[in-house]
């Protein structure tokens, strides 16, 4: 249920509504817009009559939310969410470029890649210390040593750090060194993990499951939001289809669809979508044209020697060319490109 206050509503009118919500054993979520305050009611609202609120002073309208996801919906939160991290704003008209290797392999490779992607225009460094690999015999990541390397990359380059958290037991260690926690596609419906990152109140990038509908994806985001963490961004990384020439199929239409349904920022991962480095450039531009708030790209100084996802990793030079073009086309699509400092 949502309660829309009119332009004349004062703090005491809002307080009166909040008291009523509390009396009904529900929880309020307040969204203060430029002109109006919108109060979302979360809880068992089915049996509550709309009249209970519509009669209160300066309540303009009371509506039932038609979507199964509430906090993630535009109805609850009409303005787009912008997430500020150490002076960089993700969303809100800014386009953010995140880049780095699939996995943290060594201090040398990570630092080298970090410096190169920063120079080219990335503001966020990606790299997994804990890797969700399909085969248990593949490189699983350096774990805690990888996190230490990420700390050094952050200190030396000034880049923000995004890295994956694979399980509930790692949330605490990963959240100490990351600026953004990544929830991988394979974990999109790991509900205990979603609740755990919902409790830490730091930015989370939630990847879309490879077999998940947009509604399931937004409901997964809802788990994080419901636990009190409002800093959620969504990442479309390709879904599994019958097509074999690409690793996954980038669902580019998910961008305008999600933007219409939700206020959360959307990031495109062209690397995991394509699976082959020769398609990453074009898909990156498609992300901006579709209205995504940024991209996350796998970059490796020597892709053929990468310990994971080398085939879809581009070189720092190729990445530099993409950033150069982003600078040119960003104004055409109404974006401001995020830069370090
Ligand atoms: C990754 O970002 O390296 C990764 C494993 O991504 P996904 O969860 O989308 O497969
Ligand atoms: Mn990868």
Short mmCIF file of C-alpha atoms and ligand atoms in Angstrom, two decimals:
data_model
loop_
_atom_site.label_atom_id
_atom_site.label_comp_id
_atom_site.label_asym_id
_atom_site.label_seq_id
_atom_site.Cartn_x
_atom_site.Cartn_y
_atom_site.Cartn_z
CA UNK A 1 0.00 0.00 0.00
CA UNK A 2 1.23 3.53 -0.67
CA UNK A 3 0.06 6.76 0.86
CA UNK A 4 0.69 9.93 -1.12
CA UNK A 5 0.71 13.10 0.96
CA UNK A 6 -0.35 16.34 -0.71
CA UNK A 7 1.84 19.45 -1.07
CA UNK A 8 0.40 21.02 2.11
CA UNK A 9 1.33 18.09 4.35
CA UNK A 10 3.39 19.05 7.42
CA UNK A 11 5.63 16.88 9.58
CA UNK A 12 2.78 16.34 12.06
CA UNK A 13 0.50 15.01 9.29
CA UNK A 14 3.18 12.54 8.23
CA UNK A 15 3.69 11.56 11.88
CA UNK A 16 -0.03 10.85 12.22
CA UNK A 17 0.12 8.50 9.22
CA UNK A 18 3.22 6.78 10.64
CA UNK A 19 1.42 6.24 13.96
CA UNK A 20 -1.48 4.57 12.18
CA UNK A 21 0.94 2.32 10.28
CA UNK A 22 2.56 1.33 13.56
CA UNK A 23 -0.86 0.61 15.13
CA UNK A 24 -1.47 -1.83 12.27
CA UNK A 25 1.85 -3.61 13.03
CA UNK A 26 3.22 -2.62 9.62
CA UNK A 27 6.42 -0.83 8.63
CA UNK A 28 6.63 2.53 6.86
CA UNK A 29 9.12 3.41 4.13
CA UNK A 30 9.28 7.12 3.49
CA UNK A 31 10.30 8.55 0.15
CA UNK A 32 10.59 12.35 0.16
CA UNK A 33 10.21 13.64 -3.40
CA UNK A 34 10.69 17.23 -4.57
CA UNK A 35 7.00 18.02 -4.21
CA UNK A 36 5.40 15.22 -2.27
CA UNK A 37 6.13 12.67 0.38
CA UNK A 38 5.21 9.08 -0.40
CA UNK A 39 4.86 6.59 2.42
CA UNK A 40 5.03 2.91 1.58
CA UNK A 41 3.42 0.43 3.94
CA UNK A 42 5.05 -2.98 4.21
CA UNK A 43 3.37 -5.82 6.01
CA UNK A 44 0.13 -7.71 5.88
CA UNK A 45 -1.94 -4.96 4.24
CA UNK A 46 -4.49 -7.09 2.39
CA UNK A 47 -7.23 -6.81 5.00
CA UNK A 48 -6.61 -3.11 5.76
CA UNK A 49 -9.15 -0.73 4.25
CA UNK A 50 -7.79 2.21 2.24
CA UNK A 51 -10.21 4.48 4.16
CA UNK A 52 -8.11 4.01 7.27
CA UNK A 53 -5.61 6.42 5.72
CA UNK A 54 -7.53 8.40 3.14
CA UNK A 55 -9.51 10.16 5.87
CA UNK A 56 -6.35 11.50 7.54
CA UNK A 57 -5.35 15.15 7.09
CA UNK A 58 -3.41 16.05 3.92
CA UNK A 59 -3.43 12.54 2.52
CA UNK A 60 -3.93 12.95 -1.21
CA UNK A 61 -4.30 9.35 -2.31
CA UNK A 62 -4.02 5.80 -1.00
CA UNK A 63 -3.20 3.02 -3.45
CA UNK A 64 -2.49 -0.67 -3.37
CA UNK A 65 0.82 -1.62 -5.00
CA UNK A 66 0.01 -3.90 -7.89
CA UNK A 67 3.50 -5.45 -8.23
CA UNK A 68 4.77 -8.29 -6.01
CA UNK A 69 7.94 -6.31 -5.34
CA UNK A 70 7.26 -3.19 -3.28
CA UNK A 71 10.42 -1.42 -2.10
CA UNK A 72 12.07 -1.99 -5.48
CA UNK A 73 9.10 -0.56 -7.36
CA UNK A 74 8.68 2.86 -8.95
CA UNK A 75 5.30 3.12 -7.26
CA UNK A 76 6.96 3.15 -3.83
CA UNK A 77 9.87 5.32 -4.91
CA UNK A 78 9.17 7.41 -8.03
CA UNK A 79 12.58 9.16 -8.20
CA UNK A 80 15.54 7.13 -9.49
CA UNK A 81 17.93 5.99 -6.78
CA UNK A 82 21.46 7.42 -6.89
CA UNK A 83 24.09 5.72 -4.73
CA UNK A 84 27.01 7.78 -3.48
CA UNK A 85 30.25 6.00 -2.67
CA UNK A 86 33.38 7.96 -1.68
CA UNK A 87 32.47 10.94 -3.86
CA UNK A 88 31.26 8.91 -6.87
CA UNK A 89 27.53 8.82 -7.58
CA UNK A 90 26.17 5.74 -9.30
CA UNK A 91 22.86 6.39 -11.06
CA UNK A 92 21.09 9.75 -11.21
CA UNK A 93 22.30 10.55 -14.74
CA UNK A 94 25.91 9.45 -14.20
CA UNK A 95 27.44 6.63 -16.27
CA UNK A 96 29.89 4.48 -14.32
CA UNK A 97 32.59 2.28 -15.80
CA UNK A 98 33.78 -0.67 -13.71
CA UNK A 99 36.64 -2.83 -14.99
CA UNK A 100 39.25 -5.37 -13.99
CA UNK A 101 40.10 -9.05 -14.23
CA UNK A 102 37.59 -11.81 -13.63
CA UNK A 103 39.66 -13.09 -10.69
CA UNK A 104 42.42 -11.65 -8.53
CA UNK A 105 45.36 -13.82 -9.57
CA UNK A 106 48.39 -12.04 -8.14
CA UNK A 107 49.35 -8.68 -6.68
CA UNK A 108 51.38 -7.86 -9.78
CA UNK A 109 48.58 -8.47 -12.31
CA UNK A 110 45.93 -6.80 -10.14
CA UNK A 111 47.96 -3.62 -9.56
CA UNK A 112 49.02 -3.40 -13.18
CA UNK A 113 45.43 -3.81 -14.37
CA UNK A 114 44.19 -1.35 -11.75
CA UNK A 115 46.56 1.39 -12.89
CA UNK A 116 45.76 0.78 -16.55
CA UNK A 117 41.96 0.80 -16.20
CA UNK A 118 42.10 3.87 -13.94
CA UNK A 119 44.14 5.70 -16.56
CA UNK A 120 41.65 4.74 -19.26
CA UNK A 121 38.60 5.98 -17.32
CA UNK A 122 37.30 3.30 -14.94
CA UNK A 123 36.20 4.46 -11.50
CA UNK A 124 35.53 1.03 -10.02
CA UNK A 125 37.96 -1.92 -10.03
CA UNK A 126 36.42 -5.39 -10.28
CA UNK A 127 38.06 -8.69 -9.39
CA UNK A 128 36.94 -11.79 -7.55
CA UNK A 129 38.84 -13.06 -4.53
CA UNK A 130 36.21 -15.78 -4.16
CA UNK A 131 35.17 -17.29 -7.49
CA UNK A 132 31.99 -19.25 -8.21
CA UNK A 133 33.35 -21.75 -10.74
CA UNK A 134 31.22 -24.30 -12.53
CA UNK A 135 33.92 -26.94 -12.05
CA UNK A 136 35.42 -27.60 -8.61
CA UNK A 137 38.76 -28.23 -10.37
CA UNK A 138 38.95 -24.69 -11.81
CA UNK A 139 40.80 -21.84 -10.07
CA UNK A 140 38.67 -20.88 -7.05
CA UNK A 141 40.27 -17.52 -6.26
CA UNK A 142 42.88 -16.48 -3.68
CA UNK A 143 40.35 -15.92 -0.89
CA UNK A 144 41.67 -13.76 1.98
CA UNK A 145 44.96 -13.12 0.14
CA UNK A 146 42.90 -11.80 -2.77
CA UNK A 147 41.08 -9.41 -0.43
CA UNK A 148 44.44 -8.07 0.81
CA UNK A 149 45.48 -7.42 -2.80
CA UNK A 150 42.20 -5.58 -3.43
CA UNK A 151 43.00 -3.35 -0.45
CA UNK A 152 46.31 -2.48 -2.05
CA UNK A 153 44.67 -1.73 -5.40
CA UNK A 154 42.28 0.61 -3.63
CA UNK A 155 45.11 2.34 -1.74
CA UNK A 156 47.39 2.70 -4.78
CA UNK A 157 44.85 3.67 -7.44
CA UNK A 158 42.02 5.36 -5.54
CA UNK A 159 39.54 3.17 -7.44
CA UNK A 160 36.41 1.91 -5.72
CA UNK A 161 36.41 -1.87 -5.29
CA UNK A 162 33.71 -4.33 -6.25
CA UNK A 163 34.18 -7.99 -5.41
CA UNK A 164 31.96 -11.02 -5.07
CA UNK A 165 30.72 -12.43 -1.81
CA UNK A 166 29.99 -16.13 -2.26
CA UNK A 167 28.59 -17.12 1.09
CA UNK A 168 27.14 -15.76 4.32
CA UNK A 169 30.31 -16.59 6.27
CA UNK A 170 32.39 -14.31 4.02
CA UNK A 171 30.17 -11.21 4.21
CA UNK A 172 32.06 -9.69 7.12
CA UNK A 173 35.57 -10.09 5.63
CA UNK A 174 34.55 -9.00 2.11
CA UNK A 175 32.61 -5.98 3.32
CA UNK A 176 35.75 -4.68 5.09
CA UNK A 177 37.70 -4.32 1.86
CA UNK A 178 34.98 -3.75 -0.77
CA UNK A 179 33.05 -0.60 -1.61
CA UNK A 180 30.43 -2.64 -3.46
CA UNK A 181 29.50 -6.26 -2.72
CA UNK A 182 28.76 -8.36 -5.79
CA UNK A 183 26.15 -11.10 -5.63
CA UNK A 184 26.80 -13.42 -8.56
CA UNK A 185 24.25 -14.81 -10.99
CA UNK A 186 24.46 -18.24 -9.38
CA UNK A 187 23.58 -16.77 -6.00
CA UNK A 188 20.73 -14.48 -7.04
CA UNK A 189 18.25 -16.63 -5.16
CA UNK A 190 20.45 -17.52 -2.21
CA UNK A 191 17.97 -15.92 0.14
CA UNK A 192 20.05 -16.20 3.32
CA UNK A 193 22.93 -14.45 1.53
CA UNK A 194 20.59 -11.72 0.27
CA UNK A 195 19.41 -11.16 3.84
CA UNK A 196 22.99 -11.08 5.10
CA UNK A 197 24.03 -8.35 2.64
CA UNK A 198 20.75 -6.59 3.38
CA UNK A 199 21.89 -6.19 6.96
CA UNK A 200 25.28 -4.58 6.19
CA UNK A 201 23.85 -1.43 4.58
CA UNK A 202 26.58 -1.04 1.98
CA UNK A 203 26.22 -0.95 -1.83
CA UNK A 204 25.35 -4.27 -3.45
CA UNK A 205 25.42 -5.19 -7.14
CA UNK A 206 22.88 -7.94 -7.67
CA UNK A 207 23.49 -9.93 -10.84
CA UNK A 208 20.54 -11.42 -12.65
CA UNK A 209 20.38 -15.21 -12.45
CA UNK A 210 21.00 -16.81 -15.80
CA UNK A 211 17.57 -18.48 -15.73
CA UNK A 212 15.68 -15.73 -13.91
CA UNK A 213 12.81 -13.57 -15.01
CA UNK A 214 12.87 -9.83 -14.37
CA UNK A 215 10.25 -10.30 -11.68
CA UNK A 216 12.34 -12.93 -9.84
CA UNK A 217 15.35 -10.60 -10.09
CA UNK A 218 13.43 -7.67 -8.61
CA UNK A 219 12.07 -9.91 -5.85
CA UNK A 220 15.65 -10.92 -5.04
CA UNK A 221 16.48 -7.19 -4.76
CA UNK A 222 13.44 -6.87 -2.51
CA UNK A 223 15.04 -9.29 0.01
CA UNK A 224 18.03 -6.94 0.35
CA UNK A 225 15.90 -3.80 0.54
CA UNK A 226 13.53 -5.38 3.06
CA UNK A 227 16.44 -6.00 5.43
CA UNK A 228 17.14 -2.27 5.52
CA UNK A 229 19.83 -1.85 2.85
CA UNK A 230 18.64 0.70 0.28
CA UNK A 231 21.90 0.70 -1.73
CA UNK A 232 21.06 -1.91 -4.35
CA UNK A 233 22.03 -1.85 -8.03
CA UNK A 234 21.00 -4.46 -10.56
CA UNK A 235 23.28 -6.08 -13.13
CA UNK A 236 22.09 -7.66 -16.38
CA UNK A 237 24.77 -10.16 -17.43
CA UNK A 238 22.99 -12.19 -20.06
CA UNK A 239 20.50 -14.99 -19.73
CA UNK A 240 20.71 -18.55 -20.99
CA UNK A 241 18.94 -19.12 -24.29
CA UNK A 242 19.23 -21.62 -27.17
CA UNK A 243 21.83 -19.42 -28.91
CA UNK A 244 25.34 -20.89 -28.99
CA UNK A 245 27.45 -18.21 -30.67
CA UNK A 246 27.45 -16.19 -27.47
CA UNK A 247 27.94 -17.52 -23.91
CA UNK A 248 24.65 -15.94 -22.85
CA UNK A 249 22.14 -13.65 -24.54
CA UNK A 250 22.35 -10.05 -23.35
CA UNK A 251 18.78 -9.07 -22.53
CA UNK A 252 19.20 -5.45 -23.50
CA UNK A 253 15.44 -4.87 -23.31
CA UNK A 254 15.68 -5.61 -19.58
CA UNK A 255 17.20 -2.14 -19.16
CA UNK A 256 14.18 -0.04 -20.22
CA UNK A 257 11.81 -2.59 -18.66
CA UNK A 258 13.55 -2.50 -15.27
CA UNK A 259 13.91 1.29 -15.44
CA UNK A 260 10.16 1.52 -15.85
CA UNK A 261 9.37 -0.93 -13.06
CA UNK A 262 12.06 0.08 -10.58
CA UNK A 263 14.03 3.07 -9.30
CA UNK A 264 17.25 1.06 -8.83
CA UNK A 265 20.37 1.71 -11.00
CA UNK A 266 21.06 -0.88 -13.71
CA UNK A 267 24.56 -1.94 -14.78
CA UNK A 268 25.32 -4.06 -17.87
CA UNK A 269 27.98 -6.77 -17.91
CA UNK A 270 28.81 -7.22 -21.60
CA UNK A 271 31.67 -9.66 -20.84
CA UNK A 272 29.67 -12.49 -19.29
CA UNK A 273 26.84 -11.86 -21.74
CA UNK A 274 29.05 -12.22 -24.83
CA UNK A 275 31.58 -14.74 -23.60
CA UNK A 276 33.90 -13.66 -26.43
CA UNK A 277 36.02 -10.53 -26.31
CA UNK A 278 35.24 -9.44 -29.87
CA UNK A 279 31.63 -8.57 -28.95
CA UNK A 280 32.29 -6.67 -25.72
CA UNK A 281 32.82 -3.27 -27.36
CA UNK A 282 29.52 -3.13 -29.27
CA UNK A 283 27.51 -4.44 -26.32
CA UNK A 284 29.07 -1.76 -24.11
CA UNK A 285 27.76 1.00 -26.37
CA UNK A 286 24.38 -0.74 -26.51
CA UNK A 287 24.29 -0.53 -22.69
CA UNK A 288 24.62 3.24 -22.76
CA UNK A 289 22.13 3.61 -25.61
CA UNK A 290 19.58 1.49 -23.73
CA UNK A 291 19.84 3.79 -20.70
CA UNK A 292 21.90 1.64 -18.32
CA UNK A 293 23.74 3.48 -15.53
CA UNK A 294 27.06 1.81 -16.26
CA UNK A 295 29.00 -1.22 -17.38
CA UNK A 296 31.23 -3.78 -15.69
CA UNK A 297 33.88 -5.12 -18.08
CA UNK A 298 36.50 -7.85 -17.69
CA UNK A 299 39.97 -6.54 -18.56
CA UNK A 300 43.25 -8.46 -18.33
CA UNK A 301 46.75 -7.36 -19.43
CA UNK A 302 47.27 -10.81 -20.98
CA UNK A 303 43.82 -12.32 -21.56
CA UNK A 304 45.20 -15.57 -22.96
CA UNK A 305 47.00 -16.22 -19.67
CA UNK A 306 44.04 -15.34 -17.43
CA UNK A 307 43.11 -17.98 -14.85
CA UNK A 308 39.42 -17.45 -15.49
CA UNK A 309 37.24 -15.97 -18.26
CA UNK A 310 40.22 -15.07 -20.47
CA UNK A 311 38.23 -15.58 -23.65
CA UNK A 312 35.83 -12.79 -22.79
CA UNK A 313 38.46 -10.46 -21.27
CA UNK A 314 39.67 -7.52 -23.32
CA UNK A 315 43.10 -5.89 -23.19
CA UNK A 316 43.71 -2.53 -21.47
CA UNK A 317 44.16 -0.95 -24.92
CA UNK A 318 40.82 -2.25 -26.13
CA UNK A 319 39.28 -1.00 -22.90
CA UNK A 320 40.88 2.41 -23.43
CA UNK A 321 39.25 2.65 -26.86
CA UNK A 322 35.81 1.91 -25.39
CA UNK A 323 36.26 4.60 -22.71
CA UNK A 324 37.34 7.12 -25.31
CA UNK A 325 34.16 6.52 -27.26
CA UNK A 326 32.05 6.61 -24.09
CA UNK A 327 33.36 10.13 -23.49
CA UNK A 328 32.15 11.13 -26.94
CA UNK A 329 28.74 9.50 -26.89
CA UNK A 330 27.76 10.05 -23.23
CA UNK A 331 26.32 13.55 -23.86
CA UNK A 332 24.32 12.23 -26.83
CA UNK A 333 22.51 9.85 -24.48
CA UNK A 334 22.18 12.43 -21.71
CA UNK A 335 24.82 10.95 -19.40
CA UNK A 336 27.64 12.47 -17.42
CA UNK A 337 30.59 10.10 -17.36
CA UNK A 338 31.94 9.42 -13.86
CA UNK A 339 35.64 10.17 -13.46
CA UNK A 340 38.02 9.77 -10.56
CA UNK A 341 38.26 13.14 -8.78
C1 LIG B 1 31.99 -12.61 -12.52
O1 LIG B 1 31.60 -11.44 -12.42
O2 LIG B 1 33.16 -12.95 -12.73
C2 LIG B 1 30.95 -13.68 -12.46
C3 LIG B 1 31.24 -14.89 -12.01
O3 LIG B 1 29.77 -13.27 -12.93
P1 LIG B 1 28.33 -14.01 -13.00
O4 LIG B 1 27.92 -14.23 -11.60
O5 LIG B 1 27.48 -13.02 -13.73
O6 LIG B 1 28.52 -15.28 -13.80
MN1 LIG B 2 34.14 -13.73 -14.86
#
